[in-house]
Short mmCIF file of C-alpha atoms in Angstrom, two decimals:
data_model
loop_
_atom_site.label_atom_id
_atom_site.label_comp_id
_atom_site.label_asym_id
_atom_site.label_seq_id
_atom_site.Cartn_x
_atom_site.Cartn_y
_atom_site.Cartn_z
CA MET A 1 107.13 144.36 159.40
CA SER A 2 110.60 143.08 158.93
CA SER A 3 113.17 145.50 157.59
CA LYS A 4 114.98 142.61 155.98
CA PRO A 5 114.72 142.62 152.20
CA GLU A 6 112.45 139.93 150.78
CA ALA A 7 113.93 137.03 148.92
CA GLY A 8 114.27 138.17 145.37
CA LEU A 9 116.15 141.10 144.02
CA LEU A 10 117.39 142.68 147.19
CA ASN A 11 119.34 139.67 148.33
CA LEU A 12 121.68 140.57 145.47
CA PHE A 13 123.15 142.94 148.03
CA ASP A 14 124.33 139.95 150.03
CA PRO A 15 128.08 139.45 149.40
CA GLU A 16 127.63 135.67 149.29
CA VAL A 17 125.08 136.03 146.54
CA ALA A 18 127.39 138.45 144.73
CA ALA A 19 130.06 135.74 144.68
CA ALA A 20 127.84 133.42 142.63
CA PRO A 21 124.64 135.17 141.59
CA GLN A 22 123.75 133.03 138.56
CA PRO A 23 121.62 130.39 140.37
CA HIS A 24 119.69 133.19 142.09
CA PHE A 25 118.99 134.82 138.75
CA LYS A 26 117.68 131.53 137.44
CA GLU A 27 115.36 131.20 140.38
CA MET A 28 114.10 134.77 139.95
CA ARG A 29 113.40 134.15 136.27
CA SER A 30 111.50 130.94 136.88
CA ARG A 31 109.57 132.05 139.98
CA CYS A 32 108.67 135.58 139.03
CA PRO A 33 110.32 137.07 135.94
CA VAL A 34 108.67 140.47 136.52
CA SER A 35 108.54 140.98 140.29
CA ARG A 36 107.90 143.92 142.59
CA ASN A 37 110.86 143.39 144.91
CA GLY A 38 112.88 146.31 143.59
CA LEU A 39 113.85 149.75 144.84
CA ASN A 40 110.89 151.46 146.52
CA GLY A 41 108.71 148.46 145.67
CA GLY A 42 109.43 148.98 141.99
CA ALA A 43 109.47 146.37 139.29
CA VAL A 44 112.36 144.03 138.56
CA LEU A 45 112.92 142.66 135.06
CA THR A 46 114.97 139.50 134.80
CA ARG A 47 114.36 138.05 131.32
CA TYR A 48 116.66 138.92 128.43
CA GLU A 49 113.72 139.85 126.21
CA ASP A 50 112.26 142.28 128.76
CA VAL A 51 115.59 143.81 129.71
CA ILE A 52 116.64 144.58 126.13
CA HIS A 53 113.15 145.97 125.43
CA ALA A 54 113.48 148.39 128.34
CA LEU A 55 117.03 149.39 127.38
CA ARG A 56 115.90 150.20 123.86
CA HIS A 57 112.94 152.35 124.88
CA PRO A 58 114.16 155.33 126.89
CA GLU A 59 110.96 157.20 126.05
CA ILE A 60 109.18 154.70 128.33
CA PHE A 61 112.04 153.52 130.58
CA SER A 62 113.82 156.77 131.31
CA SER A 63 117.21 156.97 132.94
CA GLU A 64 116.68 160.54 134.10
CA MET A 65 117.68 161.60 137.60
CA GLY A 66 115.39 160.09 140.18
CA ALA A 67 115.94 156.64 138.80
CA ALA A 68 119.03 156.34 141.00
CA SER A 69 120.42 158.58 143.70
CA ILE A 70 124.18 158.66 143.83
CA GLY A 71 124.96 161.90 145.62
CA ASN A 72 124.72 164.17 142.60
CA LYS A 73 122.75 167.44 142.49
CA ARG A 74 122.19 167.58 138.75
CA PRO A 75 121.75 164.81 136.18
CA LEU A 76 124.95 162.96 135.37
CA ILE A 77 125.89 163.51 131.74
CA PRO A 78 125.13 161.66 129.53
CA LEU A 79 123.71 158.77 131.62
CA GLN A 80 120.84 160.59 133.34
CA LEU A 81 119.59 162.37 130.25
CA ASP A 82 117.36 160.79 127.65
CA PRO A 83 117.56 161.32 123.89
CA PRO A 84 117.50 163.85 122.26
CA GLN A 85 119.44 165.85 124.91
CA GLN A 86 121.58 162.81 125.66
CA THR A 87 122.43 162.45 121.94
CA ARG A 88 123.97 165.92 121.94
CA PHE A 89 126.59 164.80 124.46
CA ARG A 90 127.14 161.36 122.97
CA LYS A 91 128.03 163.08 119.68
CA LEU A 92 130.88 164.75 121.53
CA LEU A 93 131.93 161.77 123.65
CA ASP A 94 131.53 158.76 121.33
CA PRO A 95 134.41 159.72 119.00
CA LEU A 96 136.74 160.14 122.01
CA PHE A 97 136.08 156.53 123.05
CA SER A 98 135.79 154.88 119.64
CA ARG A 99 137.47 151.56 119.01
CA LYS A 100 140.09 153.08 116.70
CA ARG A 101 140.89 155.83 119.16
CA VAL A 102 141.30 153.60 122.21
CA TRP A 103 143.45 151.02 120.40
CA ARG A 104 146.01 153.77 119.81
CA LEU A 105 146.76 153.33 123.51
CA GLU A 106 147.56 149.63 123.10
CA SER A 107 151.34 149.69 123.59
CA GLU A 108 151.10 152.07 126.52
CA VAL A 109 148.45 149.90 128.19
CA ARG A 110 150.43 146.72 127.54
CA GLU A 111 153.51 148.29 129.09
CA LEU A 112 151.52 149.33 132.15
CA ALA A 113 150.16 145.79 132.56
CA ASN A 114 153.69 144.42 132.48
CA GLN A 115 155.03 146.99 134.92
CA LEU A 116 152.36 145.98 137.42
CA ILE A 117 153.03 142.26 136.88
CA ASP A 118 156.77 142.90 137.34
CA GLN A 119 156.08 144.03 140.88
CA PHE A 120 154.66 140.69 142.07
CA VAL A 121 155.62 138.02 139.54
CA ASP A 122 158.62 136.81 141.56
CA HIS A 123 156.77 136.70 144.87
CA GLY A 124 154.77 133.60 144.00
CA GLU A 125 151.61 135.26 145.29
CA CYS A 126 149.66 138.48 145.18
CA GLU A 127 146.44 140.11 146.26
CA PHE A 128 145.17 140.61 142.77
CA ASN A 129 142.65 143.36 143.43
CA HIS A 130 145.02 145.89 144.99
CA GLU A 131 148.10 144.87 143.06
CA PHE A 132 146.57 144.76 139.60
CA ALA A 133 142.81 145.12 139.14
CA VAL A 134 142.65 148.54 140.81
CA PRO A 135 145.81 150.29 139.59
CA TYR A 136 145.65 149.05 135.97
CA PRO A 137 142.41 150.61 134.69
CA CYS A 138 142.62 153.54 137.10
CA THR A 139 146.04 154.56 135.79
CA VAL A 140 144.80 154.38 132.20
CA PHE A 141 141.77 156.44 133.10
CA LEU A 142 143.60 159.14 135.05
CA ARG A 143 146.19 159.57 132.28
CA LEU A 144 143.44 159.87 129.69
CA MET A 145 141.56 162.46 131.71
CA GLY A 146 144.73 164.32 132.70
CA LEU A 147 144.10 163.87 136.42
CA PRO A 148 147.05 163.58 138.82
CA LEU A 149 148.02 159.95 139.56
CA GLU A 150 148.94 160.88 143.13
CA ASP A 151 145.26 161.67 143.78
CA LEU A 152 144.21 158.09 142.95
CA ASP A 153 143.45 157.21 146.57
CA THR A 154 141.25 160.29 146.86
CA PHE A 155 139.30 159.25 143.75
CA LEU A 156 138.99 155.65 144.92
CA GLY A 157 137.63 156.94 148.24
CA PHE A 158 135.08 159.06 146.36
CA LYS A 159 133.80 156.30 144.12
CA ASP A 160 133.70 153.67 146.88
CA ASN A 161 131.68 156.02 149.10
CA ILE A 162 129.21 156.47 146.25
CA ILE A 163 129.02 152.89 144.99
CA ARG A 164 129.48 150.90 148.18
CA PRO A 165 129.33 153.16 151.27
CA ASP A 166 130.71 151.36 154.28
CA VAL A 167 127.48 150.98 156.29
CA ASP A 168 125.04 148.18 157.09
CA VAL A 169 123.22 147.27 153.84
CA ASN A 170 119.87 148.03 155.48
CA ASP A 171 120.85 151.49 156.72
CA LEU A 172 119.76 153.32 153.60
CA GLU A 173 119.58 156.69 155.33
CA GLN A 174 123.20 156.64 156.47
CA ALA A 175 124.27 155.40 153.04
CA GLN A 176 122.49 158.33 151.41
CA ARG A 177 124.12 160.79 153.81
CA ILE A 178 127.58 159.48 152.88
CA ARG A 179 126.72 159.68 149.18
CA ASN A 180 125.53 163.28 149.44
CA GLU A 181 128.60 164.40 151.40
CA THR A 182 130.88 162.64 148.93
CA GLY A 183 129.01 164.22 146.03
CA GLU A 184 129.82 167.67 147.44
CA LYS A 185 133.49 166.72 147.63
CA ILE A 186 133.52 165.45 144.05
CA TYR A 187 132.04 168.68 142.71
CA ALA A 188 134.51 170.72 144.77
CA TYR A 189 137.49 168.69 143.57
CA PHE A 190 136.61 169.09 139.90
CA GLU A 191 135.64 172.78 140.30
CA ASN A 192 139.12 173.34 141.55
CA PHE A 193 140.70 171.21 138.89
CA LEU A 194 138.87 172.96 136.05
CA GLU A 195 139.96 176.30 137.44
CA GLU A 196 143.56 175.15 137.31
CA ARG A 197 143.25 173.64 133.82
CA SER A 198 141.75 176.84 132.44
CA LEU A 199 144.98 178.57 133.46
CA ARG A 200 147.25 175.76 132.21
CA PRO A 201 145.58 173.77 129.40
CA LYS A 202 147.06 170.37 128.50
CA ASP A 203 146.56 167.63 125.93
CA ASP A 204 143.96 165.68 127.88
CA LEU A 205 140.23 165.01 127.94
CA ILE A 206 139.39 167.59 130.55
CA THR A 207 141.07 170.34 128.54
CA HIS A 208 139.22 169.02 125.50
CA PHE A 209 135.87 169.33 127.30
CA MET A 210 136.66 172.96 128.07
CA THR A 211 137.20 173.88 124.45
CA ALA A 212 134.94 171.44 122.57
CA GLU A 213 131.68 172.44 120.97
CA VAL A 214 128.54 170.39 120.49
CA ASP A 215 126.18 171.64 117.78
CA GLY A 216 128.09 174.92 117.79
CA GLU A 217 127.88 175.46 121.54
CA LYS A 218 130.56 175.09 124.16
CA LEU A 219 129.92 172.97 127.23
CA THR A 220 129.06 174.93 130.36
CA ARG A 221 131.16 174.57 133.52
CA GLU A 222 128.31 172.62 135.13
CA GLU A 223 128.00 170.27 132.17
CA ILE A 224 131.72 169.49 132.36
CA LEU A 225 131.39 168.79 136.09
CA ASP A 226 128.45 166.48 135.43
CA ILE A 227 130.47 164.53 132.87
CA CYS A 228 133.51 164.28 135.19
CA TYR A 229 131.33 163.02 138.06
CA LEU A 230 129.99 160.20 135.93
CA PHE A 231 133.40 159.35 134.45
CA LEU A 232 134.85 159.02 137.94
CA LEU A 233 132.28 156.33 138.76
CA GLY A 234 132.37 154.59 135.39
CA GLY A 235 136.10 154.87 134.78
CA LEU A 236 137.38 153.69 138.13
CA ASP A 237 135.20 150.79 139.08
CA THR A 238 133.91 148.63 136.29
CA VAL A 239 137.09 147.28 134.68
CA THR A 240 138.49 146.61 138.16
CA ALA A 241 135.37 144.60 138.95
CA SER A 242 135.51 142.75 135.62
CA LEU A 243 139.16 141.78 136.03
CA GLY A 244 138.53 140.48 139.53
CA CYS A 245 135.55 138.43 138.39
CA PHE A 246 137.46 136.97 135.43
CA VAL A 247 140.63 136.05 137.29
CA SER A 248 138.68 134.66 140.23
CA TYR A 249 136.68 132.48 137.83
CA LEU A 250 139.79 131.25 136.01
CA ALA A 251 141.68 130.59 139.25
CA GLN A 252 138.84 128.30 140.27
CA ASN A 253 138.40 126.68 136.85
CA PRO A 254 141.87 125.47 135.86
CA ASP A 255 140.69 123.67 132.71
CA GLN A 256 139.39 126.93 131.29
CA ARG A 257 142.54 128.79 132.36
CA ARG A 258 144.72 126.16 130.63
CA ARG A 259 142.75 126.58 127.40
CA LEU A 260 143.46 130.32 127.38
CA VAL A 261 147.14 129.74 128.03
CA GLU A 262 147.37 127.15 125.25
CA SER A 263 145.34 129.17 122.71
CA PRO A 264 145.71 132.92 123.18
CA SER A 265 143.41 133.42 120.16
CA LEU A 266 140.60 132.29 122.46
CA ILE A 267 141.05 135.39 124.59
CA GLU A 268 138.77 137.58 122.45
CA PRO A 269 135.70 135.32 122.65
CA ALA A 270 136.63 134.34 126.22
CA VAL A 271 136.49 137.97 127.35
CA GLU A 272 132.99 138.21 125.87
CA GLU A 273 131.91 134.97 127.50
CA MET A 274 133.25 135.99 130.89
CA LEU A 275 131.56 139.38 130.51
CA ARG A 276 128.33 137.49 129.86
CA TRP A 277 128.67 134.96 132.66
CA GLU A 278 129.99 137.36 135.30
CA THR A 279 128.18 140.56 134.18
CA PRO A 280 130.01 142.65 136.79
CA VAL A 281 127.50 145.52 136.61
CA VAL A 282 124.60 143.41 137.80
CA GLN A 283 121.76 145.84 137.28
CA VAL A 284 120.73 149.28 136.03
CA VAL A 285 117.73 151.34 137.09
CA ARG A 286 115.13 153.19 135.03
CA ILE A 287 112.03 155.23 135.85
CA LEU A 288 108.74 154.90 133.96
CA LYS A 289 107.62 157.90 131.91
CA GLN A 290 104.27 156.31 131.10
CA ASP A 291 102.13 153.31 132.01
CA THR A 292 103.25 150.15 130.28
CA THR A 293 102.97 146.37 130.40
CA VAL A 294 105.93 144.00 130.64
CA GLY A 295 105.49 140.24 130.57
CA GLY A 296 101.79 140.64 131.34
CA VAL A 297 102.44 142.81 134.40
CA GLU A 298 101.01 146.34 134.40
CA LEU A 299 103.51 148.97 135.47
CA ARG A 300 102.65 152.56 136.30
CA LYS A 301 104.19 155.89 135.35
CA GLY A 302 106.66 157.04 138.01
CA GLU A 303 107.60 153.50 139.06
CA THR A 304 111.23 152.52 139.42
CA VAL A 305 112.25 149.58 137.25
CA THR A 306 115.40 147.56 137.88
CA LEU A 307 116.87 145.78 134.86
CA VAL A 308 118.92 142.82 136.03
CA LEU A 309 121.57 142.61 133.31
CA GLY A 310 123.21 139.63 135.01
CA SER A 311 119.99 137.68 134.81
CA ALA A 312 119.35 138.65 131.18
CA ASP A 313 122.86 137.41 130.37
CA THR A 314 122.23 133.98 131.84
CA ASP A 315 118.75 133.50 130.36
CA ASP A 316 118.29 130.17 128.57
CA ALA A 317 115.72 131.76 126.29
CA GLU A 318 118.52 133.80 124.68
CA PHE A 319 121.70 131.79 125.19
CA VAL A 320 122.27 128.19 124.14
CA ASP A 321 123.20 126.22 127.24
CA ALA A 322 123.31 129.47 129.24
CA ALA A 323 124.68 127.94 132.44
CA ARG A 324 127.76 126.61 130.68
CA VAL A 325 130.76 128.91 130.34
CA ASP A 326 131.74 128.27 126.73
CA LEU A 327 134.86 130.27 125.89
CA GLU A 328 134.17 129.68 122.20
CA ARG A 329 130.49 130.59 122.29
CA ARG A 330 129.52 131.51 118.76
CA ARG A 331 126.45 133.65 119.35
CA ASN A 332 126.84 135.99 122.30
CA ARG A 333 124.62 139.06 122.38
CA HIS A 334 125.29 139.75 126.06
CA LEU A 335 124.25 142.99 127.73
CA ALA A 336 127.20 143.45 130.09
CA PHE A 337 127.63 146.94 128.59
CA GLY A 338 123.90 147.59 128.58
CA GLY A 339 122.21 148.39 125.30
CA GLY A 340 120.12 150.97 123.51
CA PRO A 341 121.20 154.62 123.47
CA HIS A 342 122.95 154.36 126.86
CA ARG A 343 125.31 151.59 125.74
CA CYS A 344 128.42 151.93 127.91
CA LEU A 345 130.50 154.77 126.49
CA GLY A 346 133.70 153.10 127.67
CA SER A 347 132.97 149.66 126.24
CA HIS A 348 135.74 149.77 123.62
CA LEU A 349 138.28 150.95 126.18
CA ALA A 350 137.12 148.30 128.65
CA ARG A 351 137.36 145.53 126.07
CA MET A 352 140.86 146.59 125.09
CA GLU A 353 142.01 146.76 128.71
CA LEU A 354 140.48 143.38 129.52
CA ARG A 355 141.93 141.68 126.51
CA ILE A 356 145.44 143.03 127.04
CA ALA A 357 145.33 142.15 130.74
CA MET A 358 144.24 138.57 129.97
CA GLU A 359 146.99 138.21 127.35
CA GLU A 360 149.81 139.54 129.51
CA LEU A 361 148.72 137.81 132.72
CA HIS A 362 148.48 134.40 131.09
CA ARG A 363 151.70 134.88 129.17
CA ARG A 364 153.63 135.75 132.31
CA ILE A 365 151.76 133.77 134.95
CA PRO A 366 150.22 130.79 133.16
CA VAL A 367 149.48 128.81 136.32
CA TYR A 368 147.74 130.27 139.34
CA ALA A 369 145.16 129.34 141.92
CA ILE A 370 143.35 130.84 144.90
CA ARG A 371 145.82 130.85 147.81
CA PRO A 372 145.19 127.62 149.77
CA GLY A 373 142.90 128.04 152.75
CA GLU A 374 141.50 131.35 151.54
CA SER A 375 138.63 132.48 149.37
CA PRO A 376 137.86 135.55 147.28
CA ARG A 377 135.52 138.21 148.71
CA TYR A 378 132.97 139.87 146.45
CA SER A 379 131.24 143.17 146.96
CA PRO A 380 127.63 143.38 145.77
CA ALA A 381 125.86 145.60 143.18
CA ILE A 382 128.99 146.13 141.10
CA ARG A 383 130.81 142.88 141.70
CA GLU A 384 134.29 144.02 142.61
CA VAL A 385 136.33 141.15 144.03
CA VAL A 386 137.67 143.27 146.88
CA TYR A 387 139.96 140.50 148.13
CA LEU A 388 141.47 138.05 145.67
CA PRO A 389 144.47 136.14 147.07
CA LEU A 390 146.33 134.37 144.28
CA PHE A 391 149.08 131.80 144.58
CA PHE A 392 151.46 130.96 141.74
CA GLY A 393 154.58 129.84 143.58
CA GLU A 394 156.31 126.48 143.61
CA GLY A 395 153.96 123.51 143.84
CA VAL A 396 150.99 125.31 142.27
CA GLY A 397 150.60 122.59 139.63
CA ALA A 398 150.10 122.92 135.89
CA MET B 1 124.93 137.29 100.25
CA LYS B 2 124.14 140.82 101.44
CA VAL B 3 123.99 142.40 104.89
CA HIS B 4 121.85 145.32 105.98
CA VAL B 5 122.13 147.53 109.02
CA ASP B 6 119.33 149.48 110.63
CA LEU B 7 121.12 152.65 111.73
CA ALA B 8 118.13 153.73 113.78
CA ILE B 9 118.91 150.79 116.08
CA CYS B 10 122.74 150.62 115.92
CA VAL B 11 124.33 152.24 118.99
CA GLY B 12 127.99 151.45 118.32
CA HIS B 13 128.68 148.29 120.33
CA GLY B 14 131.13 147.57 117.52
CA ARG B 15 130.86 143.79 117.63
CA CYS B 16 130.48 143.74 113.83
CA TYR B 17 133.72 145.54 113.01
CA GLU B 18 135.50 143.64 115.75
CA LEU B 19 134.42 140.20 114.55
CA ALA B 20 134.33 140.93 110.81
CA PRO B 21 136.72 143.79 110.12
CA GLU B 22 136.82 143.03 106.41
CA VAL B 23 133.07 143.30 106.12
CA PHE B 24 132.35 146.22 108.46
CA ASP B 25 134.01 149.47 109.45
CA GLU B 26 133.24 152.02 112.17
CA SER B 27 131.85 155.42 111.32
CA GLU B 28 134.21 158.27 112.12
CA SER B 29 131.54 160.21 113.95
CA ARG B 30 130.06 157.86 116.50
CA GLY B 31 131.44 154.39 115.84
CA HIS B 32 128.29 153.12 114.18
CA CYS B 33 128.31 150.27 111.68
CA VAL B 34 129.49 150.90 108.13
CA ILE B 35 129.13 148.08 105.57
CA ARG B 36 132.14 147.83 103.28
CA HIS B 37 130.66 145.61 100.56
CA ALA B 38 127.30 145.78 98.79
CA GLU B 39 127.74 142.09 98.00
CA ILE B 40 129.69 140.02 100.54
CA PRO B 41 132.55 138.08 98.88
CA PRO B 42 132.08 134.33 99.51
CA GLU B 43 135.25 134.04 101.60
CA LEU B 44 133.91 136.67 104.02
CA GLU B 45 130.44 135.22 104.40
CA ASP B 46 131.20 133.30 107.56
CA GLN B 47 132.58 136.32 109.41
CA ALA B 48 129.64 138.39 108.18
CA ARG B 49 127.19 135.83 109.59
CA ARG B 50 129.07 135.77 112.85
CA ALA B 51 128.75 139.55 113.14
CA VAL B 52 125.03 139.41 112.40
CA GLU B 53 124.56 136.79 115.13
CA ASN B 54 126.48 138.83 117.68
CA CYS B 55 124.89 142.26 117.33
CA PRO B 56 123.37 142.91 120.77
CA GLU B 57 120.85 145.31 119.24
CA GLN B 58 119.92 142.93 116.40
CA ALA B 59 120.49 145.84 114.04
CA LEU B 60 122.03 143.59 111.36
CA ARG B 61 120.23 141.35 108.95
CA SER B 62 121.66 139.04 106.31
CA GLU B 63 120.11 138.23 102.99
CA GLU B 64 121.32 134.94 101.58
CA GLY B 65 121.25 134.56 97.87
#
């Protein structure tokens, strides 16, 4: 037996596929919309209709621990709990990340975007990932949490070891070992940090978690750790990945870029359309709590089910002319932030950060391209553009 | 024209109050959909329709009339 993953889902872990996954999604949907090429031979759902069905039915498609192993010892809160326990925590967390609340940060976030742009605007070129896409959302996140900015590299090391451990894609055992070791370090870091915060409380989210009550009960130390663990992964990776995907797309599609520069009011729908087309978080995993049937395929209790959000978001059955990137798309019910009760908690913050970044970048650097002779490098699973060389010096064009 | 929201399905994506802020608001508690008008004024009908079309959960429904 070959250890190489079969054609189908697992080739999404190939960086070349990650660079342009949409045609592969199309092929998966037409050849076998519900396949068994997933994790541990589990099912893979690729149609919009099936994916949204699974997202909306956590009592069948559970996201409890076991669905995905990312180095944690206890369920991540709230992601790896199902309603009604999950609801208890979302009641506490949702108001902290509401649209109104996050837009209060607008001027601070805009200033940060400009400070970062200041550092490379006169150079005529930059490596966008390290010079903007990483520091921008990470700085916002660390300030919000109250975590020290000087520990950013430590946090980035943690989340990269969990999300994309630096081993051969087929060496699952070694990958798991790295994840478990890193998990221990994450718990230890936050244990320490909570200890310090309990002595010196501040006006930040972590202090808030230590005093807040849900349904009249305070959070336990372990519950706070389980929230922090998840926030570290969600807060440090996804907006970075989205920014890289967007800017890489626009650098390679100058007509679309020009439209954004000429009509900044297009940025709101354009962010949604690029979220749809790029869907940086390609897939999420669930575990079956009971037998069920999807698209005529019988699935059994205990099976792992992978929901390919990226495929759902490029499904012609849901989106008019799905393969066309239409920055003014009128109906766009994309699932880039998932759906159902686990809808991305940070979606309002992410949207604000993305919109402000697109506005400021195109205001200050209206013309840019991929540096001649080079090409962007994508990492799979969560599609961070780990290397994105941009050129905007003399002779770049219009 | 009227719009209805099924709050058992709404999970707070917030597309409605983003796209049609004069028709919808966000609930203080969890950012769920709040409808501002029992009857949608004619000049807001287009944004209301747009919000209905863009709800990822399909929790909104419009009633033309």
